[in-house]
Amino acid sequence: MEAGVDSSSSRTTALHQPRQDRSPSPCAPQAPGLGPDAGPCDLVTVPARQGLEAVDILRLRDGVGPVLHDGECDTLGFLVPPGTADAWDVPGSACTQTHGRGLRVVPDEQPLTGAGWLVAPEAAFSSATDPAVLRDALGEAARTIAAVDRCR
């Protein structure tokens, strides 16, 4: 399956180990069971094809935070620090302020109805994806996809 994803279980996660130097983020718990106390995150959503390519790019650079997928795997959602939505302007994507509406980061729990983890919090390199790094990865992913499509 794409993006180093293990689909052998009902819960899907990227196949890499978290780094020990994870930096704290206001939108992700630092220990199991802190989900309800975690602050809100913003959520950048992109089409799955571009998102999977960006996950691979970010993973290679140790920059991927938790990533959600919708039930049909049409879109991916990258957890980013609160406030990202105020300045997000990447074409083909959307950034939504969640204001804590139903989005909790709790290991081993399904995050939202109809969604699952592509990169679970405990498997991520950081507790949220840096917006500038995500912007660059999404741009690189779009250029890669365009190049592949031209070769067909």
PDB file of C-alpha atoms in Angstrom:
ATOM      1  CA  MET A   1       0.000   0.000   0.000  1.00  0.00           C
ATOM      2  CA  GLU A   2       1.120   3.610  -0.524  1.00  0.00           C
ATOM      3  CA  ALA A   3       2.963   5.858   1.958  1.00  0.00           C
ATOM      4  CA  GLY A   4       4.377   3.009   4.046  1.00  0.00           C
ATOM      5  CA  VAL A   5       0.991   2.196   5.452  1.00  0.00           C
ATOM      6  CA  ASP A   6       0.223  -0.999   7.295  1.00  0.00           C
ATOM      7  CA  SER A   7      -3.312  -1.984   6.377  1.00  0.00           C
ATOM      8  CA  SER A   8      -3.234  -5.339   8.152  1.00  0.00           C
ATOM      9  CA  SER A   9      -5.129  -3.996  11.150  1.00  0.00           C
ATOM     10  CA  SER A  10      -8.276  -1.956  11.510  1.00  0.00           C
ATOM     11  CA  ARG A  11      -6.211   1.012  12.670  1.00  0.00           C
ATOM     12  CA  THR A  12      -3.884   2.383  10.000  1.00  0.00           C
ATOM     13  CA  THR A  13      -0.578   3.995  10.939  1.00  0.00           C
ATOM     14  CA  ALA A  14       2.630   4.925   9.220  1.00  0.00           C
ATOM     15  CA  LEU A  15       5.453   2.452   9.715  1.00  0.00           C
ATOM     16  CA  HIS A  16       8.059   4.497  11.525  1.00  0.00           C
ATOM     17  CA  GLN A  17       9.064   5.128  15.088  1.00  0.00           C
ATOM     18  CA  PRO A  18       8.540   8.403  16.925  1.00  0.00           C
ATOM     19  CA  ARG A  19      11.602  10.474  17.707  1.00  0.00           C
ATOM     20  CA  GLN A  20      12.637  10.959  21.293  1.00  0.00           C
ATOM     21  CA  ASP A  21      13.069  14.737  20.889  1.00  0.00           C
ATOM     22  CA  ARG A  22       9.416  15.512  20.220  1.00  0.00           C
ATOM     23  CA  SER A  23       8.611  19.129  20.942  1.00  0.00           C
ATOM     24  CA  PRO A  24       5.492  19.975  22.913  1.00  0.00           C
ATOM     25  CA  SER A  25       2.526  21.472  21.105  1.00  0.00           C
ATOM     26  CA  PRO A  26      -0.574  23.048  22.535  1.00  0.00           C
ATOM     27  CA  CYS A  27      -2.745  20.829  20.343  1.00  0.00           C
ATOM     28  CA  ALA A  28      -1.502  17.375  21.255  1.00  0.00           C
ATOM     29  CA  PRO A  29      -1.196  15.545  24.549  1.00  0.00           C
ATOM     30  CA  GLN A  30       2.208  14.510  25.773  1.00  0.00           C
ATOM     31  CA  ALA A  31       0.963  11.425  27.572  1.00  0.00           C
ATOM     32  CA  PRO A  32      -1.828   8.908  27.004  1.00  0.00           C
ATOM     33  CA  GLY A  33      -5.155   9.895  28.464  1.00  0.00           C
ATOM     34  CA  LEU A  34      -4.672  13.659  28.109  1.00  0.00           C
ATOM     35  CA  GLY A  35      -6.828  13.939  24.994  1.00  0.00           C
ATOM     36  CA  PRO A  36      -9.760  15.806  26.556  1.00  0.00           C
ATOM     37  CA  ASP A  37      -7.351  18.366  28.057  1.00  0.00           C
ATOM     38  CA  ALA A  38      -5.471  19.029  24.815  1.00  0.00           C
ATOM     39  CA  GLY A  39      -6.018  22.394  23.213  1.00  0.00           C
ATOM     40  CA  PRO A  40      -7.574  22.783  19.781  1.00  0.00           C
ATOM     41  CA  CYS A  41      -5.594  22.143  16.619  1.00  0.00           C
ATOM     42  CA  ASP A  42      -6.202  23.509  13.168  1.00  0.00           C
ATOM     43  CA  LEU A  43      -6.635  20.922  10.429  1.00  0.00           C
ATOM     44  CA  VAL A  44      -5.256  21.206   6.880  1.00  0.00           C
ATOM     45  CA  THR A  45      -7.173  18.966   4.476  1.00  0.00           C
ATOM     46  CA  VAL A  46      -5.936  17.952   1.027  1.00  0.00           C
ATOM     47  CA  PRO A  47      -6.867  15.383  -1.632  1.00  0.00           C
ATOM     48  CA  ALA A  48      -5.505  11.956  -0.706  1.00  0.00           C
ATOM     49  CA  ARG A  49      -3.111  11.644  -3.648  1.00  0.00           C
ATOM     50  CA  GLN A  50      -1.317  14.889  -2.836  1.00  0.00           C
ATOM     51  CA  GLY A  51      -1.527  14.182   0.897  1.00  0.00           C
ATOM     52  CA  LEU A  52       0.067  10.738   0.618  1.00  0.00           C
ATOM     53  CA  GLU A  53       2.921  12.186  -1.424  1.00  0.00           C
ATOM     54  CA  ALA A  54       3.365  14.960   1.162  1.00  0.00           C
ATOM     55  CA  VAL A  55       3.359  12.414   4.018  1.00  0.00           C
ATOM     56  CA  ASP A  56       6.211  10.553   2.297  1.00  0.00           C
ATOM     57  CA  ILE A  57       8.153  13.795   1.820  1.00  0.00           C
ATOM     58  CA  LEU A  58       7.602  14.877   5.421  1.00  0.00           C
ATOM     59  CA  ARG A  59       8.425  11.445   6.794  1.00  0.00           C
ATOM     60  CA  LEU A  60      11.756  11.426   4.969  1.00  0.00           C
ATOM     61  CA  ARG A  61      12.565  14.802   6.541  1.00  0.00           C
ATOM     62  CA  ASP A  62      11.361  13.895  10.054  1.00  0.00           C
ATOM     63  CA  GLY A  63       8.610  16.482   9.884  1.00  0.00           C
ATOM     64  CA  VAL A  64       5.273  14.677   9.903  1.00  0.00           C
ATOM     65  CA  GLY A  65       2.821  15.122  12.733  1.00  0.00           C
ATOM     66  CA  PRO A  66      -0.448  13.225  13.170  1.00  0.00           C
ATOM     67  CA  VAL A  67      -2.436  12.748   9.946  1.00  0.00           C
ATOM     68  CA  LEU A  68      -6.080  11.714   9.594  1.00  0.00           C
ATOM     69  CA  HIS A  69      -7.810  10.033   6.669  1.00  0.00           C
ATOM     70  CA  ASP A  70     -11.506  10.073   5.931  1.00  0.00           C
ATOM     71  CA  GLY A  71     -13.441   6.825   5.715  1.00  0.00           C
ATOM     72  CA  GLU A  72     -13.274   6.661   1.911  1.00  0.00           C
ATOM     73  CA  CYS A  73      -9.627   7.834   1.879  1.00  0.00           C
ATOM     74  CA  ASP A  74     -10.545  10.758  -0.408  1.00  0.00           C
ATOM     75  CA  THR A  75      -8.838  13.330   1.808  1.00  0.00           C
ATOM     76  CA  LEU A  76      -6.111  13.548   4.397  1.00  0.00           C
ATOM     77  CA  GLY A  77      -6.006  15.963   7.313  1.00  0.00           C
ATOM     78  CA  PHE A  78      -2.752  17.221   8.831  1.00  0.00           C
ATOM     79  CA  LEU A  79      -2.900  18.452  12.428  1.00  0.00           C
ATOM     80  CA  VAL A  80      -1.196  21.854  12.606  1.00  0.00           C
ATOM     81  CA  PRO A  81      -0.821  24.349  15.465  1.00  0.00           C
ATOM     82  CA  PRO A  82      -3.769  26.585  16.302  1.00  0.00           C
ATOM     83  CA  GLY A  83      -3.772  29.853  14.373  1.00  0.00           C
ATOM     84  CA  THR A  84      -2.548  28.277  11.127  1.00  0.00           C
ATOM     85  CA  ALA A  85      -5.957  28.794   9.489  1.00  0.00           C
ATOM     86  CA  ASP A  86      -5.623  32.566   9.847  1.00  0.00           C
ATOM     87  CA  ALA A  87      -2.911  32.729   7.156  1.00  0.00           C
ATOM     88  CA  TRP A  88      -3.346  29.487   5.190  1.00  0.00           C
ATOM     89  CA  ASP A  89      -3.567  30.101   1.431  1.00  0.00           C
ATOM     90  CA  VAL A  90      -2.316  26.962  -0.315  1.00  0.00           C
ATOM     91  CA  PRO A  91      -4.391  26.248  -3.454  1.00  0.00           C
ATOM     92  CA  GLY A  92      -6.142  22.881  -3.464  1.00  0.00           C
ATOM     93  CA  SER A  93      -6.209  22.643   0.324  1.00  0.00           C
ATOM     94  CA  ALA A  94      -8.233  24.037   3.186  1.00  0.00           C
ATOM     95  CA  CYS A  95      -7.296  24.853   6.754  1.00  0.00           C
ATOM     96  CA  THR A  96     -10.030  24.782   9.358  1.00  0.00           C
ATOM     97  CA  GLN A  97      -9.993  26.007  12.923  1.00  0.00           C
ATOM     98  CA  THR A  98     -11.367  23.113  14.920  1.00  0.00           C
ATOM     99  CA  HIS A  99     -11.908  25.027  18.174  1.00  0.00           C
ATOM    100  CA  GLY A 100     -11.777  21.608  19.839  1.00  0.00           C
ATOM    101  CA  ARG A 101     -15.022  20.467  18.140  1.00  0.00           C
ATOM    102  CA  GLY A 102     -14.750  16.728  18.487  1.00  0.00           C
ATOM    103  CA  LEU A 103     -11.051  16.572  17.576  1.00  0.00           C
ATOM    104  CA  ARG A 104      -9.093  14.941  20.364  1.00  0.00           C
ATOM    105  CA  VAL A 105      -5.647  13.456  20.071  1.00  0.00           C
ATOM    106  CA  VAL A 106      -5.873  10.238  22.053  1.00  0.00           C
ATOM    107  CA  PRO A 107      -3.621   7.283  21.224  1.00  0.00           C
ATOM    108  CA  ASP A 108      -5.468   4.079  20.346  1.00  0.00           C
ATOM    109  CA  GLU A 109      -8.768   5.909  19.824  1.00  0.00           C
ATOM    110  CA  GLN A 110     -10.532   6.718  16.581  1.00  0.00           C
ATOM    111  CA  PRO A 111     -10.233  10.533  16.326  1.00  0.00           C
ATOM    112  CA  LEU A 112     -13.515  11.391  14.566  1.00  0.00           C
ATOM    113  CA  THR A 113     -16.523   9.432  13.372  1.00  0.00           C
ATOM    114  CA  GLY A 114     -15.758   8.182   9.858  1.00  0.00           C
ATOM    115  CA  ALA A 115     -12.034   8.938  10.114  1.00  0.00           C
ATOM    116  CA  GLY A 116      -8.900   7.143  11.218  1.00  0.00           C
ATOM    117  CA  TRP A 117      -5.209   7.787  11.721  1.00  0.00           C
ATOM    118  CA  LEU A 118      -2.875   7.492   8.754  1.00  0.00           C
ATOM    119  CA  VAL A 119      -0.065   8.655  11.046  1.00  0.00           C
ATOM    120  CA  ALA A 120      -1.143   8.151  14.643  1.00  0.00           C
ATOM    121  CA  PRO A 121       0.083  10.566  17.334  1.00  0.00           C
ATOM    122  CA  GLU A 122       2.353   7.954  18.889  1.00  0.00           C
ATOM    123  CA  ALA A 123       3.959   7.204  15.498  1.00  0.00           C
ATOM    124  CA  ALA A 124       4.462  10.830  14.437  1.00  0.00           C
ATOM    125  CA  PHE A 125       7.785  12.656  14.501  1.00  0.00           C
ATOM    126  CA  SER A 126       6.153  15.693  16.112  1.00  0.00           C
ATOM    127  CA  SER A 127       2.898  16.493  17.848  1.00  0.00           C
ATOM    128  CA  ALA A 128       1.762  18.766  14.974  1.00  0.00           C
ATOM    129  CA  THR A 129       3.112  19.432  11.491  1.00  0.00           C
ATOM    130  CA  ASP A 130       4.898  22.758  11.089  1.00  0.00           C
ATOM    131  CA  PRO A 131       2.766  24.824   8.660  1.00  0.00           C
ATOM    132  CA  ALA A 132       5.748  26.173   6.684  1.00  0.00           C
ATOM    133  CA  VAL A 133       7.179  22.678   6.270  1.00  0.00           C
ATOM    134  CA  LEU A 134       3.747  21.349   5.258  1.00  0.00           C
ATOM    135  CA  ARG A 135       3.329  24.152   2.707  1.00  0.00           C
ATOM    136  CA  ASP A 136       6.681  23.223   1.103  1.00  0.00           C
ATOM    137  CA  ALA A 137       5.862  19.498   1.111  1.00  0.00           C
ATOM    138  CA  LEU A 138       2.443  20.075  -0.468  1.00  0.00           C
ATOM    139  CA  GLY A 139       4.043  22.193  -3.188  1.00  0.00           C
ATOM    140  CA  GLU A 140       6.656  19.542  -3.877  1.00  0.00           C
ATOM    141  CA  ALA A 141       3.955  16.863  -3.897  1.00  0.00           C
ATOM    142  CA  ALA A 142       1.870  18.844  -6.421  1.00  0.00           C
ATOM    143  CA  ARG A 143       4.899  19.282  -8.702  1.00  0.00           C
ATOM    144  CA  THR A 144       5.727  15.567  -8.461  1.00  0.00           C
ATOM    145  CA  ILE A 145       2.165  14.553  -9.307  1.00  0.00           C
ATOM    146  CA  ALA A 146       2.065  16.982 -12.247  1.00  0.00           C
ATOM    147  CA  ALA A 147       5.345  15.560 -13.594  1.00  0.00           C
ATOM    148  CA  VAL A 148       4.080  11.979 -13.304  1.00  0.00           C
ATOM    149  CA  ASP A 149       0.806  12.886 -15.012  1.00  0.00           C
ATOM    150  CA  ARG A 150       2.700  14.537 -17.910  1.00  0.00           C
ATOM    151  CA  CYS A 151       4.647  11.326 -18.477  1.00  0.00           C
ATOM    152  CA  ARG A 152       1.507   9.220 -18.941  1.00  0.00           C
TER     153      ARG A 152
END
